[in-house]
Amino acid sequence: MIAEFGHFALILILALGTCQAVLFCPALFRASYRALGPTTAPTTAMTPAIAGGTLPDGLTGNTRTSENVGFGVWPLPFAMCVLAIIAEAALIHSFIVSDFTLPVVADYSHSSTPMIYRIGASVISDSGAMLFWVATSTLATLIYALQSIARGVTEQDRVALGILGIIVALLAAVTIIDADPFIRSGIAPLDGNGLDPELQDLAGMARGPILYAGLAGLSVIFAVTFAALPGAKLDRAWSEQLRPWTMVSWTLLGGAIAINAYRAYTEQAWGNWWYWDTSENALLLPWLLTTAFLHCRAVLEKTETLKPWTALLALSAFAAGWFGTFLVRSDLLGPLPTALLSSGDAVALLVAFCILFGGAYFMFWRCATDMIDDKDFSLVSRESGMFLNSVMLSVAAATVLIGTIYPLFLRWLGGDIITVGPPFFVQALIPIGLPLLFLMGFAPTLRWRKDETWQIGRRMKLAAMMSLIVILFVWMRFIDASPLPLLGIGLAAWVFTAALGDLWERLWRQPDHGEGKYRNLQLLGPRYLSMTFAHIGIAILIAGGSASAIWEQQISLSARTGQSIQIGPYNLQYEGVALLPGENFATRKATFIIYRNAQPVAELFPEVRYYPIRGIETKEADIWHGRDGDLHVSVGERAEDGGRVVTVRFLPMMPWVWGGMLLMLIGGAISICTRIILRYKKNGVPAS
């Protein structure tokens, strides 16, 4: 019965989302008429209100209206959010009590599945993930409505809320049509199929909710941008309004990417951290475009330039997230040829994508010329640097998209069924990534509007010298190394030194910033600090990944109990395998003792797990993060000589990859948290 409450709540969300769209349709229609209608102004005879000297409500664009005029903006978003919580709670309850009359519970759970994984399974399935996307979208709509009330509701806010109502209604309809989580089967099985062993991972379960929360933030950016297109109202106020939403979305999407990368690194004894499959590319596409939008939004806020390009990126970031979700859910693409032979049930998601973004891009096409202004900037300026940065990020996103959907087009054309793997993406993205890293080094040091070339050279000479020294040092130590990782390490040093050098310049070489360096740090603002942390994080990530590619060592052998394995600066002693019971699996757990300089430093316990419910065996590697790098150890079956197959990988500087990702997320968190604190404390420190 509780599932029926959830199903009814989902239907009500669809109805209320439609009502919200219809309620604000007058504002939406007026905005569309101004953008798409005739350019000739109406005569006084046709518009008596204007003839009388009074403009009708809504024709002034951003005129603020009080909440007692018309219908309030918060009741419908609040009701939808409450209903979404009810629906989500009903689905989680069905998993907790193992209600196998629901096919989604029978397919993703079992009576022996641990409770924490039952709860996590409620957002792993396609239907559960869509329901969670609906819930986060309703929450984002409510937050935006409350923000609108706090600053005074404008006509543009009403248009944005109408568009958000359309988005919520479309997502609810897609969930009901394509993947209704509350539909019941006629005959319930005695027990479920159990959770896929590859999904029985807490980090993997957290990735989905974080991703859909980020997409919900992008939906607000999309709606506010769509609402601002008529009348070309993409001004500094619009940019400031979207700043917190941009940082939250960028940070959440980056967190989902970091979780996915670390999970790929630890699961199944793979040992790599990015495979360029469909699910990973679906995460990368919106993040790349959001990063590009983040830079252009800052330019627009500062100089009110690049309006058409910024609006296009705002629309495209959400479009990329939606389309990536369709690719993952449709099963049209996958890492195996067999996945290409099947088609999923995401037709409604594709139809909704075409309706929503077809209208958005048509509106952009009609309004783009109105956004062009006469403000310009020099070729050598921060605006130019950030614009080129966003263009290269967009080209990278387009390259990833083409490589992802190319097998689908080849299949439609009747060609061979193929998969596009890491070699294509690496070779295609290197010509884009290397100039992007080079530009990332000096772009933040450029001056607004116009800069001098000789001053740029003076500011960047330390970074140039350090990058050359690092390249020469690594090349002399490893003369046979591939040139690309060497260049990656050099560019990482370039970005790292440039970011620290610019920070030093602003803190210690600007006496007008104040006498105290702490006060100087305050005056820099959270936006600059978050940018610096993000750039340093990217530099550390690139350095760690490049160094691991150069110095990686791997050993595969048949080991016997008591045998020692020497790799890098470490010695591993194999202590044998023990057969142990798990929560819902049986495991063969191996024990390795790590020695460094004849002293024990840690123990590792890689496993081979067998899940009897699904009859699947998995390898669970164990990793030790040392100061010199990572030891990645996995075990397999018995070899022909009676030993145990052991694979050991030593990846120097691999912790730098994870540290770099963490610094990037810290940069985003600094901007978000600082603005929240300043919002309520009002301590006078600037927020930008």
XYZ file of C-alpha atoms in Angstrom:
688
model
C 0.000 0.000 0.000
C 2.885 2.360 0.718
C 4.132 1.865 -2.841
C 0.754 3.061 -4.094
C 1.187 6.240 -2.041
C 4.533 6.777 -3.744
C 3.000 6.160 -7.155
C 0.194 8.617 -6.434
C 2.724 11.192 -5.212
C 4.662 10.821 -8.466
C 1.486 11.394 -10.489
C 0.712 14.465 -8.392
C 4.214 15.807 -9.065
C 3.492 15.514 -12.775
C 0.182 17.341 -12.304
C 1.635 20.091 -10.104
C 4.619 20.586 -12.396
C 2.193 21.039 -15.278
C 0.128 23.444 -13.160
C 3.223 25.477 -12.330
C 4.107 25.687 -16.013
C 0.539 26.714 -16.912
C 0.325 29.162 -14.002
C 3.369 31.052 -15.229
C 2.522 30.589 -18.895
C 1.325 34.200 -19.247
C 4.782 35.391 -18.233
C 6.398 32.781 -20.472
C 4.168 33.671 -23.420
C 4.755 37.390 -22.994
C 8.508 36.783 -22.908
C 8.317 34.551 -25.981
C 6.148 37.107 -27.810
C 8.682 39.825 -27.174
C 11.410 37.567 -28.558
C 9.569 35.899 -31.446
C 6.781 38.343 -32.275
C 6.844 41.306 -34.662
C 9.488 43.911 -34.049
C 7.134 46.797 -34.691
C 5.845 48.376 -31.516
C 2.058 48.158 -31.060
C 0.064 51.309 -31.586
C -1.773 53.116 -28.849
C -5.096 52.124 -30.332
C -4.195 48.506 -30.005
C -2.828 48.884 -26.476
C -5.007 51.222 -24.456
C -3.099 50.482 -21.292
C 0.074 51.771 -22.874
C -1.799 54.736 -24.315
C -2.877 55.625 -20.826
C 0.712 55.709 -19.758
C 0.709 52.416 -17.863
C 2.567 49.293 -18.924
C 0.773 45.963 -18.459
C 2.195 43.659 -15.833
C 5.130 41.702 -17.188
C 6.100 43.931 -20.136
C 8.760 45.678 -18.117
C 10.921 42.588 -17.955
C 12.569 42.693 -14.543
C 9.976 44.776 -12.690
C 9.753 43.520 -9.134
C 6.353 42.436 -7.892
C 5.202 41.857 -4.355
C 4.000 38.453 -3.270
C 0.437 39.582 -2.722
C 0.082 40.362 -6.436
C -1.057 37.209 -8.249
C -0.354 33.730 -7.034
C 2.642 33.186 -4.740
C 5.659 31.456 -6.213
C 6.416 29.073 -3.352
C 3.328 26.854 -2.693
C 3.589 24.673 -5.779
C 7.373 24.072 -5.511
C 6.925 23.304 -1.807
C 4.114 20.837 -2.502
C 6.130 19.130 -5.249
C 9.151 18.825 -2.971
C 7.054 17.244 -0.194
C 5.490 14.815 -2.656
C 8.930 13.898 -4.013
C 10.118 13.126 -0.488
C 7.052 10.917 0.017
C 7.674 9.066 -3.247
C 11.370 8.576 -2.469
C 10.578 7.359 1.058
C 8.000 4.912 -0.329
C 10.565 3.399 -2.697
C 13.207 3.118 0.027
C 10.647 1.468 2.317
C 9.844 -1.071 -0.410
C 13.527 -2.017 -0.571
C 13.879 -2.187 3.205
C 10.909 -4.558 3.638
C 11.872 -6.508 0.466
C 8.578 -5.950 -1.332
C 9.285 -8.251 -4.275
C 5.931 -7.490 -5.874
C 7.776 -4.447 -7.268
C 9.989 -5.632 -10.167
C 12.611 -3.017 -9.366
C 13.029 -4.477 -5.860
C 13.110 -8.046 -7.167
C 15.760 -7.134 -9.765
C 18.078 -5.197 -7.446
C 17.655 -6.714 -3.983
C 17.493 -9.990 -2.074
C 16.457 -10.926 1.424
C 20.132 -11.503 2.275
C 21.310 -8.174 0.880
C 22.726 -6.004 3.706
C 20.440 -3.169 4.773
C 22.791 -0.377 3.689
C 22.950 -1.813 0.181
C 19.177 -2.219 0.015
C 18.785 1.484 0.684
C 21.493 2.302 -1.853
C 19.880 0.041 -4.447
C 16.832 2.316 -4.439
C 18.806 4.938 -6.413
C 20.955 2.591 -8.515
C 18.298 1.199 -10.827
C 17.139 3.250 -13.798
C 13.719 3.858 -12.278
C 15.138 4.695 -8.852
C 17.689 7.069 -10.375
C 14.983 8.854 -12.386
C 12.849 9.235 -9.263
C 15.814 10.704 -7.398
C 16.406 13.117 -10.298
C 12.782 14.228 -9.987
C 13.239 14.724 -6.231
C 16.412 16.813 -6.572
C 14.809 18.894 -9.324
C 11.830 19.710 -7.089
C 14.218 20.661 -4.280
C 16.198 22.934 -6.614
C 12.929 24.519 -7.786
C 11.883 25.208 -4.191
C 15.262 26.734 -3.310
C 15.109 28.986 -6.355
C 11.566 30.066 -5.467
C 12.658 30.976 -1.938
C 15.634 32.915 -3.320
C 13.277 34.807 -5.630
C 11.065 35.755 -2.683
C 14.078 36.905 -0.654
C 15.271 39.327 -3.328
C 11.829 40.271 -4.675
C 10.077 38.287 -7.375
C 10.531 39.589 -10.918
C 8.847 38.714 -14.175
C 12.001 36.872 -15.159
C 11.774 34.765 -11.988
C 8.231 33.767 -12.895
C 9.340 32.708 -16.367
C 12.182 30.674 -14.861
C 9.789 28.973 -12.433
C 7.477 28.147 -15.322
C 10.376 26.505 -17.172
C 11.388 24.618 -14.033
C 7.801 23.386 -13.797
C 8.104 22.089 -17.363
C 11.359 20.301 -16.477
C 9.862 18.655 -13.386
C 6.752 17.622 -15.314
C 8.820 16.142 -18.150
C 11.033 14.198 -15.742
C 8.010 12.881 -13.850
C 6.337 11.851 -17.104
C 9.525 10.134 -18.285
C 9.735 8.254 -14.982
C 6.136 7.077 -15.242
C 6.377 6.091 -18.916
C 9.870 4.642 -19.193
C 10.699 3.341 -15.732
C 7.890 3.452 -13.205
C 9.449 2.215 -9.928
C 6.065 1.550 -8.327
C 4.517 -0.713 -10.940
C 3.624 -4.147 -9.500
C 3.967 -7.561 -11.080
C 1.114 -10.057 -11.150
C 3.122 -12.869 -9.565
C 5.748 -11.952 -6.992
C 8.920 -14.106 -6.842
C 9.843 -15.821 -3.599
C 13.047 -13.818 -3.456
C 14.922 -11.244 -5.480
C 17.835 -11.519 -7.886
C 20.162 -9.653 -5.563
C 22.295 -6.606 -6.176
C 24.896 -6.780 -8.923
C 28.212 -7.447 -7.109
C 29.922 -4.675 -9.071
C 27.372 -2.236 -7.625
C 27.766 -3.389 -4.017
C 29.990 -0.472 -3.179
C 29.166 2.529 -0.992
C 31.162 4.952 -3.135
C 29.409 3.763 -6.264
C 26.034 4.222 -4.602
C 26.905 7.783 -3.609
C 27.932 8.709 -7.137
C 24.390 8.627 -8.575
C 22.752 10.961 -6.025
C 25.640 13.426 -6.298
C 25.405 13.384 -10.093
C 21.653 14.018 -10.161
C 21.963 16.771 -7.574
C 24.473 18.438 -9.899
C 22.091 18.044 -12.850
C 19.313 19.608 -10.767
C 21.539 22.642 -10.255
C 22.159 22.809 -14.001
C 18.386 22.791 -14.565
C 18.133 26.056 -12.598
C 20.936 27.585 -14.685
C 19.120 26.439 -17.824
C 15.774 27.868 -16.698
C 17.168 31.239 -15.611
C 19.103 31.540 -18.873
C 16.056 30.589 -20.942
C 14.027 33.206 -19.074
C 16.668 35.874 -19.720
C 16.912 35.293 -23.469
C 13.863 37.419 -24.438
C 14.993 41.001 -24.143
C 18.639 39.886 -23.873
C 18.619 40.407 -20.106
C 21.933 38.631 -19.565
C 23.529 41.308 -17.454
C 25.676 41.463 -14.343
C 22.678 40.782 -12.083
C 21.884 37.617 -14.058
C 25.488 36.472 -13.733
C 25.620 37.117 -9.986
C 22.341 35.277 -9.539
C 23.785 32.146 -11.174
C 27.164 32.220 -9.415
C 26.238 29.979 -6.440
C 24.281 27.578 -8.666
C 27.266 27.287 -10.989
C 29.724 26.539 -8.208
C 27.412 24.010 -6.544
C 26.749 22.192 -9.816
C 30.425 22.215 -10.810
C 31.504 20.876 -7.424
C 28.852 18.145 -7.348
C 29.648 16.978 -10.875
C 33.355 17.004 -10.013
C 32.628 14.942 -6.902
C 30.750 12.368 -9.002
C 33.708 12.183 -11.412
C 36.183 11.732 -8.535
C 34.080 8.946 -6.995
C 33.736 7.214 -10.348
C 37.484 7.437 -10.997
C 38.469 6.058 -7.592
C 35.884 3.293 -7.838
C 37.239 2.230 -11.234
C 40.711 2.256 -9.698
C 39.805 0.050 -6.746
C 37.126 -2.281 -8.134
C 37.728 -5.482 -10.065
C 41.518 -5.209 -9.770
C 41.586 -3.040 -12.900
C 44.266 -0.692 -11.652
C 43.364 2.219 -13.948
C 41.164 5.142 -13.070
C 39.448 6.178 -16.309
C 38.208 3.940 -19.122
C 36.283 6.351 -21.379
C 33.168 4.205 -21.398
C 29.664 5.602 -21.806
C 28.898 6.054 -18.111
C 32.168 7.899 -17.502
C 31.766 10.126 -20.549
C 28.210 10.941 -19.452
C 29.771 12.407 -16.295
C 32.543 14.239 -18.122
C 30.426 16.020 -20.752
C 28.353 18.286 -18.446
C 31.363 18.934 -16.209
C 33.484 20.185 -19.120
C 30.730 22.499 -20.355
C 29.957 23.697 -16.818
C 33.647 24.527 -16.392
C 33.544 26.516 -19.625
C 30.377 28.294 -18.483
C 31.946 29.046 -15.096
C 34.769 30.978 -16.772
C 32.549 32.870 -19.210
C 30.062 33.728 -16.480
C 32.883 35.379 -14.544
C 33.821 37.412 -17.633
C 30.217 38.526 -18.132
C 29.917 39.499 -14.476
C 33.060 41.609 -14.680
C 32.791 43.211 -18.134
C 29.316 42.238 -19.485
C 30.797 40.696 -22.629
C 30.511 37.234 -24.267
C 26.751 37.180 -23.641
C 25.709 34.896 -26.551
C 28.517 32.416 -25.907
C 27.808 32.320 -22.164
C 24.102 31.707 -22.760
C 24.871 28.901 -25.213
C 27.136 27.199 -22.670
C 24.482 27.510 -19.955
C 21.932 25.769 -22.159
C 24.378 23.165 -23.451
C 25.687 22.073 -20.038
C 22.243 20.861 -18.973
C 21.611 19.428 -22.445
C 24.822 17.388 -22.199
C 23.809 16.036 -18.801
C 20.346 15.081 -20.035
C 21.652 13.452 -23.227
C 24.362 11.603 -21.305
C 21.701 10.198 -18.996
C 19.792 9.006 -22.045
C 22.875 7.267 -23.460
C 23.546 5.439 -20.195
C 19.925 4.430 -19.621
C 19.154 3.461 -23.210
C 21.819 0.718 -23.447
C 22.417 1.783 -27.030
C 26.089 2.129 -26.214
C 28.275 0.114 -23.906
C 31.766 -1.268 -23.400
C 30.844 -4.626 -24.981
C 29.559 -5.378 -28.490
C 26.579 -7.243 -27.021
C 25.398 -4.046 -25.376
C 25.259 -2.414 -28.799
C 22.822 -5.040 -30.004
C 20.131 -4.088 -27.505
C 18.054 -0.970 -27.236
C 16.737 0.374 -23.993
C 13.408 1.795 -22.962
C 14.410 5.471 -22.699
C 12.287 6.675 -25.637
C 10.323 9.129 -23.491
C 13.573 10.584 -22.151
C 14.764 11.215 -25.710
C 11.430 12.745 -26.757
C 11.470 15.044 -23.714
C 15.053 16.032 -24.570
C 14.022 16.996 -28.104
C 11.027 19.019 -26.898
C 12.825 20.923 -24.153
C 16.117 21.684 -25.830
C 14.643 22.125 -29.294
C 12.618 25.010 -27.911
C 15.589 26.368 -25.961
C 17.966 26.423 -28.912
C 15.298 27.924 -31.164
C 14.788 30.716 -28.641
C 18.556 31.229 -28.446
C 18.785 31.422 -32.228
C 16.114 34.123 -32.364
C 17.556 36.157 -29.489
C 21.311 35.796 -30.057
C 21.642 38.893 -32.217
C 20.003 41.042 -29.533
C 22.674 40.044 -27.023
C 25.563 41.379 -29.079
C 26.862 44.691 -27.755
C 29.580 47.113 -28.762
C 31.825 46.312 -25.799
C 35.105 44.757 -26.858
C 38.450 43.810 -25.384
C 42.003 43.411 -26.538
C 43.365 40.176 -27.933
C 45.831 40.186 -25.033
C 43.490 40.325 -22.045
C 41.904 38.108 -19.445
C 38.654 38.073 -21.410
C 40.451 36.582 -24.419
C 42.231 34.018 -22.283
C 39.070 32.835 -20.552
C 37.158 32.807 -23.838
C 39.805 30.611 -25.481
C 39.769 28.442 -22.383
C 36.014 27.916 -22.712
C 36.290 27.222 -26.458
C 38.898 24.503 -25.904
C 36.834 22.958 -23.119
C 33.834 22.924 -25.457
C 35.881 21.336 -28.236
C 37.052 18.696 -25.769
C 33.430 17.998 -24.805
C 32.477 17.740 -28.492
C 35.344 15.293 -29.071
C 34.221 13.115 -26.170
C 30.629 13.205 -27.449
C 31.651 12.234 -30.986
C 33.781 9.360 -29.739
C 30.932 8.164 -27.531
C 28.155 8.161 -30.139
C 30.273 7.172 -33.155
C 29.553 3.416 -32.704
C 25.831 4.210 -32.690
C 26.016 6.087 -35.988
C 28.136 3.337 -37.499
C 25.512 0.828 -36.443
C 22.734 2.923 -38.014
C 24.685 3.086 -41.256
C 24.866 -0.705 -41.336
C 28.570 -0.901 -40.603
C 30.520 -2.990 -38.159
C 29.697 -2.879 -34.464
C 32.755 -1.436 -32.730
C 33.740 0.177 -29.475
C 35.790 3.361 -29.149
C 38.305 2.979 -26.340
C 40.994 4.983 -24.539
C 43.479 5.175 -27.473
C 41.073 7.294 -29.534
C 40.199 9.672 -26.706
C 43.812 10.093 -25.587
C 45.089 10.806 -29.102
C 42.179 13.113 -29.919
C 42.311 15.101 -26.676
C 46.073 15.606 -26.443
C 46.106 18.401 -29.104
C 43.368 20.124 -27.102
C 44.570 19.405 -23.578
C 48.169 20.578 -23.974
C 47.297 24.102 -25.228
C 44.565 24.251 -22.587
C 47.085 23.592 -19.823
C 49.451 26.160 -21.302
C 46.691 28.766 -21.394
C 45.585 27.831 -17.877
C 48.974 28.924 -16.583
C 48.943 32.569 -17.593
C 45.230 33.329 -18.199
C 44.492 34.113 -14.500
C 47.426 36.551 -14.420
C 46.163 38.594 -17.369
C 44.607 42.000 -16.824
C 41.053 42.856 -17.787
C 40.324 44.625 -21.083
C 43.956 45.034 -22.170
C 47.358 43.812 -21.122
C 50.928 44.269 -22.324
C 52.930 41.352 -23.717
C 56.143 42.350 -22.000
C 54.373 42.493 -18.636
C 53.000 38.994 -19.166
C 56.517 37.750 -19.881
C 57.787 39.368 -16.695
C 55.046 37.773 -14.613
C 55.466 34.328 -16.162
C 59.254 34.017 -16.287
C 59.456 32.042 -13.028
C 56.805 29.585 -14.192
C 58.574 29.146 -17.541
C 61.930 28.483 -15.881
C 60.480 26.015 -13.384
C 58.629 24.041 -16.060
C 61.786 23.779 -18.196
C 63.868 22.704 -15.208
C 61.339 20.013 -14.275
C 61.185 18.677 -17.848
C 64.986 18.527 -18.144
C 65.371 16.881 -14.735
C 62.821 14.156 -15.452
C 64.187 13.615 -18.976
C 67.747 13.183 -17.691
C 66.583 10.665 -15.091
C 64.406 8.747 -17.560
C 65.892 9.421 -20.981
C 63.877 6.658 -22.640
C 60.536 7.912 -21.331
C 57.755 8.875 -23.712
C 57.748 12.611 -24.495
C 54.044 13.117 -23.783
C 54.211 12.308 -20.042
C 57.303 14.515 -19.820
C 55.399 17.353 -21.436
C 52.489 16.710 -19.077
C 54.767 16.995 -16.045
C 56.287 20.182 -17.437
C 52.901 21.792 -18.061
C 51.772 20.726 -14.594
C 54.793 22.571 -13.168
C 53.876 25.546 -15.373
C 50.310 25.742 -14.030
C 51.370 25.077 -10.434
C 54.130 27.718 -10.394
C 51.974 30.286 -12.186
C 49.141 29.865 -9.672
C 51.447 30.137 -6.665
C 53.348 33.026 -8.242
C 50.171 35.000 -8.836
C 49.049 34.317 -5.262
C 52.420 35.522 -3.956
C 52.151 38.653 -6.093
C 48.734 39.507 -4.737
C 49.576 38.823 -1.093
C 53.088 40.181 -0.673
C 53.589 42.654 -3.509
C 50.445 44.724 -3.139
C 50.921 47.114 -0.208
C 47.610 48.795 -0.977
C 45.879 45.550 0.004
C 46.573 46.329 3.605
C 49.264 45.800 6.180
C 48.203 42.354 7.389
C 48.625 39.414 5.024
C 45.571 37.766 6.522
C 43.583 40.857 5.556
C 45.077 40.607 2.049
C 43.893 37.018 1.887
C 40.410 38.123 2.883
C 40.380 40.821 0.221
C 41.253 38.315 -2.489
C 37.804 36.812 -2.016
C 36.534 33.241 -2.205
C 36.284 33.271 -5.998
C 40.002 33.876 -6.451
C 40.952 31.380 -3.758
C 38.686 28.697 -5.204
C 40.167 29.290 -8.664
C 43.698 29.002 -7.276
C 42.910 25.762 -5.445
C 41.260 24.330 -8.565
C 44.216 25.200 -10.818
C 46.723 23.818 -8.326
C 44.599 20.690 -8.019
C 44.583 20.196 -11.798
C 48.358 20.657 -11.900
C 48.888 18.057 -9.167
C 46.475 15.655 -10.870
C 48.254 15.967 -14.240
C 51.676 15.559 -12.608
C 50.577 12.449 -10.722
C 48.959 10.841 -13.748
C 51.950 11.594 -16.005
C 54.481 10.342 -13.450
C 52.540 7.115 -12.934
C 52.563 6.541 -16.700
C 56.353 6.924 -16.792
C 57.368 5.017 -13.664
C 54.659 2.386 -13.350
C 55.879 -1.123 -12.584
C 53.829 -4.321 -12.821
C 54.569 -7.912 -11.847
C 52.354 -10.953 -12.464
C 53.499 -14.298 -11.073
C 52.454 -17.523 -9.388
C 53.178 -17.013 -5.690
C 53.420 -19.585 -2.906
C 53.002 -19.043 0.800
C 56.038 -17.295 2.263
C 57.283 -16.005 -1.096
C 58.620 -12.445 -1.334
C 57.848 -10.056 -4.190
C 60.139 -7.087 -4.788
C 58.689 -4.057 -6.572
C 59.861 -0.464 -6.380
C 61.126 0.364 -2.884
C 58.844 -2.260 -1.300
C 58.981 -5.956 -0.577
C 55.730 -7.923 -0.229
C 55.575 -11.221 1.605
C 52.718 -13.514 0.616
C 51.144 -15.171 3.670
C 48.557 -17.368 1.920
C 44.786 -17.384 1.395
C 41.979 -17.968 3.916
C 38.398 -18.953 3.029
C 36.014 -16.719 4.990
C 32.264 -15.936 4.976
C 31.060 -12.458 4.026
C 27.765 -10.610 4.418
C 26.193 -12.135 1.314
C 29.220 -13.733 -0.295
C 32.070 -16.138 0.361
C 35.593 -14.807 0.015
C 39.094 -16.107 -0.463
C 41.136 -13.435 1.296
C 44.881 -13.264 0.751
C 47.314 -11.629 3.172
C 50.410 -9.636 2.166
C 52.843 -7.911 4.520
C 54.548 -4.821 3.068
C 58.182 -4.209 4.038
C 60.274 -1.132 3.376
C 63.932 -1.179 4.376
C 63.286 -4.533 6.081
C 60.654 -2.941 8.332
C 56.931 -3.907 8.127
C 54.792 -0.910 7.248
C 51.325 -2.281 6.381
C 49.211 -5.299 5.474
C 47.046 -5.789 2.397
C 44.076 -8.153 2.008
C 42.997 -8.589 -1.632
C 40.050 -10.915 -2.140
C 38.270 -13.137 -4.626
C 34.555 -13.005 -3.766
C 31.815 -15.380 -4.853
C 28.185 -14.202 -4.758
C 25.989 -17.333 -4.768
C 22.738 -15.471 -5.485
C 23.905 -14.334 -8.909
C 26.670 -16.900 -9.333
C 29.248 -14.185 -10.008
C 32.882 -14.091 -8.906
C 34.675 -10.776 -8.515
C 38.214 -9.692 -7.725
C 38.640 -7.059 -5.056
C 42.050 -5.447 -5.116
C 43.592 -3.897 -2.027
C 45.640 -0.715 -2.226
C 48.179 0.891 0.044
C 48.688 4.605 -0.441
C 52.291 5.203 0.537
C 54.387 8.309 0.355
C 56.194 6.971 -2.712
C 53.064 5.861 -4.526
C 50.355 3.233 -4.559
C 50.769 -0.517 -4.229
C 47.881 -2.152 -6.074
C 47.641 -5.876 -5.269
C 45.131 -8.428 -6.587
C 44.924 -12.220 -6.509
C 43.354 -14.731 -8.898
C 42.878 -18.454 -9.248
C 45.444 -21.152 -8.667
C 48.132 -21.523 -11.312
C 49.098 -24.797 -12.941
C 52.107 -25.145 -10.638
C 49.884 -24.963 -7.520
C 50.662 -21.348 -6.635
C 48.267 -18.415 -6.547
C 48.195 -15.924 -9.439
C 49.220 -12.538 -7.999
C 49.363 -9.199 -9.799
C 51.211 -6.314 -8.145
C 51.384 -2.797 -9.548
C 53.487 0.043 -8.177
C 52.244 3.448 -9.338
C 54.530 6.260 -8.150
C 52.842 9.564 -7.345
C 49.392 8.066 -7.852
C 48.201 9.651 -4.564
C 48.808 12.976 -6.309
C 45.914 12.178 -8.640
C 43.498 11.800 -5.749
C 45.020 14.752 -3.919
C 44.572 16.916 -7.011
C 40.929 15.935 -7.350
C 40.393 16.672 -3.660
C 41.972 20.129 -4.001
C 39.663 20.949 -6.909
C 36.636 19.987 -4.834
C 37.989 21.980 -1.887
C 38.244 24.993 -4.184
C 34.576 24.699 -5.075
C 33.612 24.118 -1.440
C 35.537 27.241 -0.370
C 33.530 29.408 -2.737
C 30.212 27.865 -1.677
C 30.805 27.875 2.081
C 32.347 31.340 2.170
C 29.418 32.872 0.346
C 26.989 31.174 2.726
C 28.898 32.508 5.731
C 29.143 36.014 4.290
C 25.466 35.914 3.431
C 24.500 35.620 7.068
C 27.361 37.308 8.906
C 27.724 40.390 6.695
C 31.284 40.970 7.893
C 32.224 43.297 5.075
C 34.558 40.943 3.242
C 33.796 40.969 -0.481
C 32.291 37.780 -1.890
C 34.056 37.903 -5.207
